[in-house]
Amino acid sequence: MMGIIRPRLGRIAYLGFCTLVFVFLIAPIIVIVPLSFNAEPYFTFSEAMLRLDPDAWSFRWYREIAQNEVWRNSLVNSVVIGTSATLLATILGTLAALGLANPNMPARRVIMGVIISPMVVPVIIAAAGMFFFYSGLGLGQTYLSIILAHATLGVPFVVVTVTATLAAYDPTLNNAAASLGAGPWTTFRRVQFPLISPGVMSGALFAFAISFDEVIVVLFMAGTEQRTIPRQMWAGIREQISPAILAVATFLIVFAVLLLMTVNWLRRRAEV
Amino acid sequence: MAGSLRFSLDPNRRAQLRALGLVAPLAIYIGITFLAPLGTMLTRSVYDPVVADVLPETLELLDEWDGNTLPSEAVFSAAAEEIKRAEAERTLGQVAGRVNRVQGGLRSVLTRTARELRGTEQGPWRESMTAIDSAWADPETWHTIQITGERFTTRHYENALDLRRLSDGSLASQPVERRIYLKLFWRTLLVSTVITLLCLLLGYPIAHLIARSPTGRANWLLILVLVPFWTSLLVRTTSWIVLLQTQGVLNDLMVAVGLISEEGRVAMVYNMTGTIVAMTHVLLPFMVLPLYSVMRGIPPTYMHAAASLGATPLQAFLRVYWPQSLPGVGAGGLLVFILAIGFYITPALVGGSDGQLISNMIAYHMQTSLNWGLAAALGGVLLVGVMVLYLLYERLVGVERMGLG
C-alpha cells in the first residue's frame, strides 16, 4: 500500500515543483504586459485595474513612447546598428563556419576557441578594451565603432549555429554535385547554401538579438547621438522608472516571441 | 609523371588552403576588434607613462636618493621646474590624480605648490617647497612619486589585490578599511556559486520533465524556457524590479492575503536578494538547455531496468540516471558560472549597494573614478579567471556545444 502511495506523492511533488519553476521563468515576463496599460504612473496593479474598470486601463504610455522623439531616434539607431552588425557578423561567421567544417582545416580547435571567446569574456572587459582601442584610433562615439563591436559580440552565435547546421550536412552531396559537373562555387550556391540557409538565418537572428539588447558597449562608447533602445531603457530604469519603460518592454517581449517563433520554424525546416 | 603526381597531392592542399581562406577574414576581424582591444586593456594595466613623461628629470635624480633622508636640492629644483611646466602645459592634473590615489592628500599639495611657485624664479627650492607644504619634507611623498613614476608598473595589480608597497619595496596587505577588491572577488565567486547551484536545483527537474515528455508537449515546455532566453535582459531585470520592490506586485500580493502587514513590506530588490533572484532567472535557460540535450540521450529503459532489478526510485536515480546526466550538469554549471562572474547589468540595476559584483567595480573605475589603470587590472584578474574556466569548458564540453536555443 505505502509503496504505491509514496511514488505517487513523489510524482505530485515533482510535477508541482516543475510547475513552480515554469511559473518562475514565465510569470515575471508576463506580468509586465498588463502593467504597461496602467492609466496611472504606478508600477503595480491598482484596485481599479483588478476590478477591470476600463478607466484604469489605457494606451497612455504607448502614446507617450510613440510621440517621444528620443525613443523614436533610439529605435532607428537600434535598427541601423543591429542590421549592419548582423550583416557583417553573418557574412564573416558563415564563411568561417564553412572553413571550420572542412576536415582539412589546420589548428581547428584553437581557432574555434578564439572565435567563440567573445561569447564568454565578460562584456564589461571587452567594452573597456574596445573603449580604449577605438578612442585611441579616433573612432570614439561613432556608429562605426559600435557596429564593429556589436558584430564582434554577435559573430560567435553565427559560427556556433551554422557549425551545428553543417554538422548535419551530408558532404557526399558535394561529391554528387561535382560528379554532375558542378564547380565548387556552383555546388555551394545551388546545393550547400540552400540546405544550410535556415542555420545561417538563425545565426543572423541571434546576432541581431545580441545587438538589439546590448547596452554595455553602448554605455562606454556611444555619444548621445548613438543612443539605442537598451541605452534608453537603462537610463529610464536608473533615473525614474515610469510605466513608459513597461510599454517598451512589452514591445520587446513581443519582438522576442516573434524571433523565437522564427528560429523554431527555421530549425524545423532545417530538420526536414 | 611529375604533373600527375602534383595532381594527386593537390586536392588536399587546395582544400586546406580554401578552408584557411574562409576562416581568415573572421580570424583577422576577431584579432583586430576583440584581441587587440583586450591587449590594449591589458597594456593599460601595466603601462602608465604619464608621471614618467611629466617629471622625467625629478625621477632620474630620485634614482640616486637614499630613500630615508630628504632628497637633495637638485631633486627639489628639478621637481619645482617640472611642476611649474606641468601646470603651464595643463598636465599637472593627471599627475596629481595618480599620486593622490597612492597617497591621499597629495593632489592638493601638488596644485597648491604649483600655484605658489608660479612667481618664484629662484631657489633655494627645498626651503620654499617644504614651507609651502610640509608633505615635501616627508620621504613618503617622494616614494609615492617614484612609484607612480614607473612607466611599466605592477602597482595597479597590487591595488587590485589589496596590496600596498612599503618604502623598502616589500608588499603588505592594505589596512583593513582599505581592503575592498579581494572581498569583492570572493563575493563574486560566492554569489556565482550560489546562483549556479540554484540554477541546477531549479533546472534539473524541469530539464528532466521536458526530456521525458512526448515531442509535442516537450516543444511547448521548451518554449517556456526559450521565451525568457530570447527576451531582452533589460526587460527581465525590469520585471524583477516591478515584482520585488517594496511597493511592487509581490509585496502587494502578500499584504492583500494578509501574509505581511502594510508596515512589514519586505525589501527584496536593490540588495543582494535582488541580484541573486534576477540573475538566477536570467541564467536558468543556460542550465536547462545543456541538461536537456544530455538527458534526451538517456534511454528511459535504463531506469526501467534498474527498477525491475529491485532498485527503489531514489536508488535508480542516484546510481543510474544522475551519473549519465553529469555531462549536462558540468556543461550547464560551467556555462552559468562563467557568465555569472562577469555579470554587470543585473547587479547594477537591482543590486543596490550590497549586491554589486566585480564587474560593477570595473565600470565604476572606468566611468566615475576614471582610474583606468586599476579598472584594467581588475579586468585583467577577472579575465584570467574566466579564461581558466573557458579552457576547462573547452576540454570537458567543447566550444561547439555552446549552441543554445
Short mmCIF file of C-alpha atoms in Angstrom, two decimals, chain A residues 21-168:
data_model
loop_
_atom_site.label_atom_id
_atom_site.label_comp_id
_atom_site.label_asym_id
_atom_site.label_seq_id
_atom_site.Cartn_x
_atom_site.Cartn_y
_atom_site.Cartn_z
CA VAL A 21 9.84 26.64 -11.83
CA PHE A 22 7.96 27.27 -15.07
CA VAL A 23 5.94 29.95 -13.31
CA PHE A 24 9.20 31.47 -12.05
CA LEU A 25 10.52 31.53 -15.63
CA ILE A 26 7.48 32.99 -17.33
CA ALA A 27 5.47 34.99 -14.79
CA PRO A 28 7.92 37.90 -14.43
CA ILE A 29 7.80 38.41 -18.19
CA ILE A 30 4.04 38.17 -18.47
CA VAL A 31 3.32 40.47 -15.55
CA ILE A 32 4.89 43.38 -17.43
CA VAL A 33 2.34 43.25 -20.24
CA PRO A 34 -0.88 44.23 -18.38
CA LEU A 35 1.01 46.73 -16.24
CA SER A 36 2.06 48.64 -19.33
CA PHE A 37 -1.62 49.53 -19.82
CA ASN A 38 -1.84 51.16 -16.39
CA ALA A 39 -3.57 54.53 -16.60
CA GLU A 40 -1.69 55.68 -13.50
CA PRO A 41 2.05 56.27 -13.30
CA TYR A 42 2.48 53.32 -10.95
CA PHE A 43 4.26 50.08 -11.20
CA THR A 44 1.71 47.82 -9.68
CA PHE A 45 -1.90 46.81 -10.23
CA SER A 46 -4.31 49.42 -8.91
CA GLU A 47 -7.57 48.20 -7.40
CA ALA A 48 -9.46 49.67 -10.31
CA MET A 49 -7.32 47.65 -12.72
CA LEU A 50 -8.15 44.49 -10.85
CA ARG A 51 -11.88 45.36 -10.97
CA LEU A 52 -11.32 45.62 -14.75
CA ASP A 53 -12.56 49.20 -14.64
CA PRO A 54 -11.94 50.40 -18.23
CA ASP A 55 -10.80 53.84 -16.97
CA ALA A 56 -7.91 52.22 -15.14
CA TRP A 57 -6.53 50.84 -18.38
CA SER A 58 -5.12 53.00 -21.16
CA PHE A 59 -2.71 53.30 -24.03
CA ARG A 60 -1.27 56.39 -22.39
CA TRP A 61 2.32 55.07 -22.16
CA TYR A 62 2.28 53.73 -25.69
CA ARG A 63 1.24 57.15 -26.96
CA GLU A 64 3.93 58.74 -24.88
CA ILE A 65 6.59 56.46 -26.36
CA ALA A 66 5.32 56.88 -29.91
CA GLN A 67 5.34 60.66 -29.64
CA ASN A 68 8.69 60.89 -27.93
CA GLU A 69 11.40 61.81 -30.39
CA VAL A 70 14.21 60.41 -28.24
CA TRP A 71 12.59 56.96 -28.23
CA ARG A 72 11.94 57.13 -31.96
CA ASN A 73 15.57 58.05 -32.62
CA SER A 74 16.81 55.26 -30.44
CA LEU A 75 14.63 52.77 -32.33
CA VAL A 76 16.16 53.95 -35.60
CA ASN A 77 19.65 53.70 -34.08
CA SER A 78 19.00 50.21 -32.75
CA VAL A 79 17.74 49.01 -36.13
CA VAL A 80 20.57 50.62 -38.10
CA ILE A 81 23.29 49.36 -35.76
CA GLY A 82 21.66 45.95 -35.38
CA THR A 83 21.20 45.40 -39.11
CA SER A 84 24.72 46.47 -40.02
CA ALA A 85 26.32 44.42 -37.26
CA THR A 86 24.20 41.40 -38.22
CA LEU A 87 25.17 41.65 -41.86
CA LEU A 88 28.85 41.80 -41.00
CA ALA A 89 28.66 39.02 -38.40
CA THR A 90 26.62 36.74 -40.65
CA ILE A 91 28.94 37.02 -43.63
CA LEU A 92 32.14 36.58 -41.63
CA GLY A 93 30.65 33.91 -39.38
CA THR A 94 29.17 31.81 -42.17
CA LEU A 95 32.40 31.84 -44.19
CA ALA A 96 34.39 30.86 -41.12
CA ALA A 97 31.96 28.07 -40.21
CA LEU A 98 32.30 26.67 -43.74
CA GLY A 99 36.08 26.68 -43.37
CA LEU A 100 35.98 25.18 -39.89
CA ALA A 101 33.71 22.36 -41.08
CA ASN A 102 36.39 21.28 -43.54
CA PRO A 103 38.26 18.26 -42.15
CA ASN A 104 41.48 19.65 -43.66
CA MET A 105 41.30 22.81 -41.55
CA PRO A 106 44.53 23.12 -39.53
CA ALA A 107 44.53 24.25 -35.87
CA ARG A 108 40.78 23.93 -35.84
CA ARG A 109 40.26 23.73 -32.07
CA VAL A 110 42.42 26.73 -31.25
CA ILE A 111 40.85 28.94 -33.89
CA MET A 112 37.37 27.88 -32.86
CA GLY A 113 38.22 28.65 -29.24
CA VAL A 114 39.41 32.14 -30.11
CA ILE A 115 36.46 32.88 -32.40
CA ILE A 116 33.93 31.79 -29.75
CA SER A 117 35.65 33.66 -26.92
CA PRO A 118 33.67 36.95 -27.27
CA MET A 119 30.72 34.88 -26.04
CA VAL A 120 32.31 34.16 -22.66
CA VAL A 121 34.64 37.07 -21.96
CA PRO A 122 32.65 39.39 -19.69
CA VAL A 123 31.25 42.17 -21.85
CA ILE A 124 32.44 44.75 -19.34
CA ILE A 125 36.05 43.72 -20.07
CA ALA A 126 35.53 43.66 -23.83
CA ALA A 127 33.76 47.02 -23.68
CA ALA A 128 36.53 48.60 -21.60
CA GLY A 129 39.16 47.34 -24.03
CA MET A 130 37.13 48.47 -27.05
CA PHE A 131 36.67 51.89 -25.49
CA PHE A 132 40.46 52.32 -25.14
CA PHE A 133 41.08 50.81 -28.54
CA TYR A 134 38.55 52.77 -30.60
CA SER A 135 39.14 56.07 -28.86
CA GLY A 136 42.86 55.55 -29.50
CA LEU A 137 42.01 55.26 -33.21
CA GLY A 138 39.89 58.39 -33.03
CA LEU A 139 36.72 56.35 -33.53
CA GLY A 140 35.14 57.04 -30.15
CA GLN A 141 31.45 57.91 -30.21
CA THR A 142 30.87 56.81 -33.80
CA TYR A 143 28.33 54.46 -35.34
CA LEU A 144 31.17 52.59 -36.99
CA SER A 145 32.86 51.57 -33.73
CA ILE A 146 29.58 50.40 -32.20
CA ILE A 147 28.65 48.40 -35.29
CA LEU A 148 32.08 46.75 -35.35
CA ALA A 149 31.85 45.99 -31.62
CA HIS A 150 28.35 44.51 -31.89
CA ALA A 151 29.40 42.35 -34.83
CA THR A 152 32.26 41.04 -32.69
CA LEU A 153 29.88 40.12 -29.88
CA GLY A 154 27.35 38.52 -32.24
CA VAL A 155 29.64 36.57 -34.55
CA PRO A 156 30.23 33.58 -32.20
CA PHE A 157 26.50 32.87 -32.26
CA VAL A 158 26.55 32.76 -36.06
CA VAL A 159 29.57 30.44 -36.06
CA VAL A 160 28.02 28.10 -33.49
CA THR A 161 24.63 27.95 -35.22
CA VAL A 162 25.99 27.48 -38.74
CA THR A 163 28.53 24.91 -37.50
CA ALA A 164 25.70 22.91 -35.93
CA THR A 165 23.77 23.01 -39.21
CA LEU A 166 26.84 22.00 -41.19
CA ALA A 167 27.38 19.02 -38.89
CA ALA A 168 24.07 17.67 -40.20
#
